[in-house]
Amino acid sequence: MIKEIHQQLTEHLDQRFTIAELSKQYLINTSTLKEIFKAVYGQPIATYMKEFRVRQAMKLLRETDASIADIANQVGYETQGKFSKAFKDVVQVLPTEYRKMQH
């Protein structure tokens, strides 16, 4: 079940699922869901997804010419500002700087 949840989260990056929604959908207690996810993937869901989204964005920055705003949107950030902050938290550089370093 936790793999199904992981798949849903990682295949629909443009959507944001709350822990409450997931626990209702999969009929699992919210704290159990959090515990199992962390046990299996080594991080809390939010931390894991932030890093997953950023890794996906890094790939798009390297392999496409899509705008930063487009990429932010594709990986589930409503604003370029929120995306840039999350990206910098994980990678230590801004998306624009990262893209320049790849060329």
Coordinates of N, CA, C and O in Angstrom, one line a residue:
M1 N 0.8 -1.2 0.0 CA 0.0 0.0 0.0 C 0.9 1.3 0.0 O 0.6 2.2 -0.7
I2 N 1.9 1.3 0.8 CA 2.8 2.5 0.9 C 3.4 2.7 -0.5 O 3.6 3.9 -0.9
K3 N 3.7 1.7 -1.2 CA 4.3 1.9 -2.6 C 3.3 2.5 -3.5 O 3.6 3.3 -4.4
E4 N 2.0 2.1 -3.4 CA 0.9 2.8 -4.2 C 0.8 4.2 -3.9 O 0.7 5.1 -4.7
I5 N 0.9 4.6 -2.6 CA 0.8 6.0 -2.1 C 2.0 6.7 -2.7 O 1.9 7.8 -3.3
H6 N 3.2 6.1 -2.6 CA 4.4 6.7 -3.2 C 4.3 7.0 -4.7 O 4.6 8.0 -5.2
Q7 N 3.7 6.0 -5.4 CA 3.5 6.1 -6.8 C 2.6 7.2 -7.1 O 2.8 8.0 -8.0
Q8 N 1.5 7.3 -6.4 CA 0.5 8.4 -6.6 C 1.2 9.8 -6.4 O 1.0 10.7 -7.2
L9 N 1.9 9.9 -5.3 CA 2.6 11.2 -5.0 C 3.6 11.5 -6.1 O 3.7 12.7 -6.5
T10 N 4.4 10.6 -6.6 CA 5.5 10.9 -7.5 C 5.1 10.9 -9.0 O 5.7 11.6 -9.8
E11 N 3.9 10.3 -9.3 CA 3.5 10.4 -10.7 C 2.5 11.6 -10.9 O 2.2 11.9 -12.1
H12 N 2.1 12.2 -9.9 CA 1.2 13.4 -10.1 C 1.8 14.6 -9.3 O 1.2 15.1 -8.4
L13 N 3.0 15.0 -9.8 CA 3.7 16.1 -9.1 C 2.9 17.4 -9.2 O 3.1 18.3 -8.4
D14 N 2.1 17.5 -10.2 CA 1.3 18.8 -10.4 C 0.2 18.9 -9.4 O -0.4 19.9 -9.2
Q15 N -0.1 17.8 -8.7 CA -1.1 17.8 -7.6 C -0.5 17.7 -6.3 O 0.6 17.1 -6.1
R16 N -1.2 18.3 -5.3 CA -0.7 18.2 -3.9 C -1.7 17.4 -3.1 O -2.9 17.8 -3.1
F17 N -1.3 16.3 -2.6 CA -2.2 15.5 -1.8 C -1.9 15.7 -0.3 O -0.7 15.7 0.1
T18 N -2.9 16.0 0.5 CA -2.6 16.1 1.9 C -2.6 14.7 2.6 O -3.1 13.8 2.0
I19 N -1.9 14.7 3.7 CA -1.8 13.4 4.4 C -3.3 12.9 4.8 O -3.6 11.8 4.7
A20 N -4.1 13.9 5.1 CA -5.5 13.5 5.5 C -6.2 12.9 4.3 O -6.9 11.9 4.4
E21 N -6.0 13.5 3.1 CA -6.6 12.9 1.9 C -6.1 11.5 1.6 O -6.9 10.6 1.3
L22 N -4.8 11.4 1.7 CA -4.2 10.1 1.4 C -4.7 9.0 2.4 O -5.0 7.9 2.1
S23 N -4.8 9.4 3.7 CA -5.2 8.4 4.7 C -6.7 8.0 4.5 O -7.1 6.9 4.7
K24 N -7.5 9.0 4.1 CA -8.9 8.7 3.7 C -9.0 7.8 2.5 O -9.7 6.8 2.5
Q25 N -8.2 8.1 1.5 CA -8.3 7.3 0.2 C -7.8 5.9 0.4 O -8.4 5.0 -0.1
Y26 N -6.8 5.7 1.3 CA -6.2 4.4 1.5 C -6.7 3.7 2.8 O -6.2 2.7 3.2
L27 N -7.6 4.4 3.4 CA -8.2 3.9 4.7 C -7.1 3.5 5.7 O -7.1 2.4 6.2
I28 N -6.2 4.4 5.9 CA -5.1 4.2 6.9 C -5.0 5.4 7.8 O -5.2 6.6 7.4
N29 N -4.8 5.2 9.0 CA -4.6 6.2 10.0 C -3.5 7.2 9.6 O -2.5 6.7 9.1
T30 N -3.7 8.5 9.8 CA -2.7 9.5 9.4 C -1.3 9.2 10.1 O -0.3 9.3 9.4
S31 N -1.3 9.0 11.4 CA 0.0 8.8 12.0 C 0.7 7.5 11.6 O 1.9 7.4 11.4
T32 N -0.1 6.4 11.3 CA 0.4 5.2 10.8 C 1.0 5.4 9.4 O 2.1 5.0 9.1
L33 N 0.3 6.2 8.5 CA 0.8 6.5 7.2 C 2.1 7.2 7.3 O 3.1 6.8 6.6
K34 N 2.2 8.2 8.2 CA 3.5 9.0 8.3 C 4.6 8.0 8.8 O 5.7 8.1 8.3
E35 N 4.3 7.2 9.8 CA 5.3 6.3 10.3 C 5.8 5.3 9.3 O 7.0 5.1 9.1
I36 N 4.9 4.7 8.5 CA 5.3 3.7 7.6 C 6.0 4.3 6.4 O 7.1 3.8 6.0
F37 N 5.6 5.5 6.0 CA 6.3 6.2 4.9 C 7.7 6.5 5.3 O 8.7 6.2 4.5
K38 N 7.9 7.0 6.5 CA 9.2 7.3 7.0 C 10.1 6.1 7.1 O 11.3 6.1 6.8
A39 N 9.5 5.0 7.6 CA 10.2 3.8 7.7 C 10.7 3.2 6.4 O 11.8 2.7 6.3
V40 N 9.8 3.3 5.4 CA 10.2 2.8 4.1 C 11.1 3.7 3.3 O 12.1 3.2 2.7
Y41 N 10.8 5.0 3.3 CA 11.6 5.9 2.4 C 12.6 6.8 3.2 O 13.3 7.6 2.6
G42 N 12.7 6.6 4.5 CA 13.7 7.2 5.3 C 13.5 8.7 5.6 O 14.4 9.3 6.2
Q43 N 12.4 9.3 5.2 CA 12.1 10.7 5.4 C 10.6 10.9 5.6 O 9.9 10.1 5.1
P44 N 10.3 12.0 6.3 CA 8.8 12.3 6.4 C 8.3 12.6 4.9 O 9.1 13.0 4.1
I45 N 7.0 12.4 4.7 CA 6.5 12.6 3.4 C 6.8 14.0 2.8 O 7.3 14.1 1.7
A46 N 6.6 15.0 3.6 CA 6.8 16.4 3.0 C 8.3 16.6 2.6 O 8.5 17.2 1.5
T47 N 9.2 16.2 3.4 CA 10.6 16.3 3.1 C 11.0 15.5 1.9 O 11.7 16.0 1.0
Y48 N 10.5 14.3 1.8 CA 10.8 13.4 0.7 C 10.2 14.0 -0.6 O 10.9 14.1 -1.6
M49 N 9.0 14.5 -0.5 CA 8.4 15.1 -1.7 C 9.0 16.4 -2.2 O 9.2 16.6 -3.4
K50 N 9.5 17.2 -1.2 CA 10.2 18.4 -1.6 C 11.5 18.0 -2.4 O 11.7 18.6 -3.5
E51 N 12.2 17.1 -1.9 CA 13.4 16.7 -2.5 C 13.2 16.0 -3.9 O 13.9 16.2 -4.8
F52 N 12.1 15.2 -3.9 CA 11.7 14.5 -5.1 C 11.4 15.5 -6.2 O 11.8 15.4 -7.4
R53 N 10.6 16.5 -5.8 CA 10.2 17.6 -6.8 C 11.4 18.3 -7.3 O 11.5 18.6 -8.5
V54 N 12.3 18.7 -6.4 CA 13.5 19.4 -6.8 C 14.4 18.6 -7.7 O 14.9 19.1 -8.7
R55 N 14.5 17.3 -7.4 CA 15.3 16.4 -8.3 C 14.7 16.4 -9.7 O 15.4 16.4 -10.7
Q56 N 13.4 16.3 -9.7 CA 12.7 16.3 -11.0 C 12.9 17.6 -11.7 O 13.2 17.6 -13.0
A57 N 12.9 18.7 -11.0 CA 13.1 20.0 -11.6 C 14.6 20.2 -12.1 O 14.8 20.7 -13.2
M58 N 15.5 19.6 -11.4 CA 16.9 19.6 -11.8 C 17.1 18.9 -13.2 O 17.7 19.4 -14.1
K59 N 16.4 17.8 -13.3 CA 16.4 17.1 -14.6 C 15.8 18.0 -15.7 O 16.4 18.1 -16.8
L60 N 14.7 18.6 -15.5 CA 14.0 19.5 -16.5 C 14.9 20.7 -16.8 O 15.0 21.1 -17.9
L61 N 15.6 21.2 -15.8 CA 16.5 22.4 -16.0 C 17.6 22.0 -16.9 O 18.1 22.7 -17.8
R62 N 18.1 20.7 -16.7 CA 19.2 20.2 -17.6 C 18.8 19.9 -19.0 O 19.5 20.1 -19.9
E63 N 17.6 19.3 -19.1 CA 17.2 18.6 -20.3 C 16.2 19.4 -21.2 O 16.0 19.0 -22.3
T64 N 15.7 20.5 -20.7 CA 14.7 21.2 -21.5 C 15.0 22.7 -21.4 O 15.9 23.2 -20.6
D65 N 14.4 23.5 -22.3 CA 14.5 24.9 -22.3 C 13.3 25.6 -21.7 O 13.0 26.8 -21.8
A66 N 12.5 24.8 -21.0 CA 11.3 25.3 -20.4 C 11.6 26.4 -19.4 O 12.7 26.4 -18.8
S67 N 10.7 27.4 -19.2 CA 11.0 28.5 -18.3 C 11.0 28.0 -16.9 O 10.4 26.9 -16.6
I68 N 11.6 28.7 -16.0 CA 11.6 28.4 -14.6 C 10.2 28.3 -14.1 O 9.8 27.4 -13.3
A69 N 9.3 29.2 -14.5 CA 7.9 29.2 -14.0 C 7.2 28.0 -14.5 O 6.4 27.3 -13.8
D70 N 7.5 27.5 -15.8 CA 6.9 26.3 -16.3 C 7.3 25.1 -15.5 O 6.5 24.2 -15.2
I71 N 8.6 25.0 -15.2 CA 9.2 23.9 -14.5 C 8.6 23.9 -13.1 O 8.2 22.8 -12.6
A72 N 8.5 25.0 -12.5 CA 7.9 25.1 -11.1 C 6.5 24.5 -11.1 O 6.2 23.7 -10.2
N73 N 5.8 24.9 -12.1 CA 4.4 24.4 -12.3 C 4.4 22.9 -12.5 O 3.6 22.2 -11.9
Q74 N 5.2 22.4 -13.3 CA 5.3 21.0 -13.6 C 5.6 20.1 -12.4 O 5.1 19.0 -12.3
V75 N 6.4 20.6 -11.5 CA 6.8 19.9 -10.3 C 5.9 20.2 -9.1 O 6.2 19.8 -8.0
G76 N 4.9 21.0 -9.3 CA 3.9 21.2 -8.2 C 4.0 22.4 -7.4 O 3.5 22.5 -6.3
Y77 N 4.7 23.5 -7.9 CA 4.7 24.7 -7.2 C 3.9 25.8 -7.9 O 4.0 25.9 -9.1
E78 N 3.0 26.4 -7.1 CA 2.1 27.4 -7.7 C 2.9 28.7 -8.1 O 2.5 29.3 -9.0
T79 N 3.9 29.0 -7.3 CA 4.6 30.2 -7.7 C 6.1 29.9 -7.9 O 6.7 29.0 -7.3
Q80 N 6.7 30.8 -8.7 CA 8.1 30.6 -9.0 C 9.0 30.9 -7.7 O 10.0 30.3 -7.5
G81 N 8.4 31.8 -6.9 CA 9.1 32.2 -5.6 C 9.2 31.0 -4.7 O 10.3 30.7 -4.1
K82 N 8.1 30.3 -4.5 CA 8.1 29.1 -3.6 C 9.0 28.0 -4.1 O 9.7 27.4 -3.4
F83 N 9.0 27.9 -5.4 CA 9.8 26.9 -6.1 C 11.3 27.2 -5.9 O 12.1 26.4 -5.5
S84 N 11.6 28.5 -6.2 CA 13.1 28.9 -6.0 C 13.6 28.7 -4.6 O 14.7 28.2 -4.4
K85 N 12.7 29.0 -3.6 CA 13.1 28.8 -2.2 C 13.4 27.3 -1.9 O 14.4 27.0 -1.3
A86 N 12.4 26.5 -2.3 CA 12.5 25.0 -2.1 C 13.8 24.5 -2.8 O 14.5 23.7 -2.2
F87 N 14.0 25.0 -4.0 CA 15.1 24.5 -4.8 C 16.4 24.9 -4.1 O 17.3 24.0 -4.0
K88 N 16.5 26.1 -3.6 CA 17.7 26.6 -3.0 C 17.9 25.8 -1.7 O 19.1 25.5 -1.3
D89 N 16.9 25.5 -0.9 CA 17.0 24.7 0.3 C 17.7 23.4 0.0 O 18.5 23.0 0.8
V90 N 17.3 22.8 -1.1 CA 17.8 21.4 -1.4 C 19.2 21.5 -2.1 O 20.1 20.7 -1.7
V91 N 19.3 22.3 -3.1 CA 20.5 22.3 -3.9 C 21.5 23.4 -3.5 O 22.7 23.3 -4.0
Q92 N 21.2 24.3 -2.7 CA 22.0 25.4 -2.3 C 22.3 26.5 -3.3 O 23.1 27.4 -3.1
V93 N 21.7 26.4 -4.5 CA 21.8 27.4 -5.5 C 20.4 27.6 -6.1 O 19.5 26.8 -6.0
L94 N 20.1 28.8 -6.7 CA 18.8 29.1 -7.3 C 18.7 28.3 -8.6 O 19.7 28.0 -9.2
P95 N 17.5 28.0 -9.0 CA 17.3 27.3 -10.3 C 18.0 27.9 -11.5 O 18.6 27.3 -12.3
T96 N 18.0 29.3 -11.6 CA 18.7 30.0 -12.7 C 20.2 29.7 -12.6 O 20.8 29.5 -13.7
E97 N 20.8 29.7 -11.4 CA 22.2 29.5 -11.3 C 22.5 28.0 -11.6 O 23.5 27.8 -12.3
Y98 N 21.6 27.1 -11.2 CA 21.8 25.7 -11.5 C 21.9 25.5 -13.0 O 22.7 24.8 -13.5
R99 N 20.9 26.1 -13.7 CA 20.8 25.9 -15.2 C 22.1 26.5 -15.8 O 22.6 25.8 -16.7
K100 N 22.6 27.6 -15.4 CA 23.8 28.2 -16.0 C 25.0 27.2 -15.8 O 25.8 27.1 -16.7
M101 N 25.0 26.6 -14.6 CA 26.2 25.7 -14.3 C 26.1 24.5 -15.2 O 27.2 23.8 -15.4
Q102 N 25.0 24.1 -15.8 CA 24.8 22.9 -16.6 C 25.2 23.2 -18.0 O 25.4 22.2 -18.8
H103 N 25.4 24.4 -18.4 CA 25.7 24.7 -19.8 C 27.1 25.1 -20.0 O 27.8 25.5 -19.2

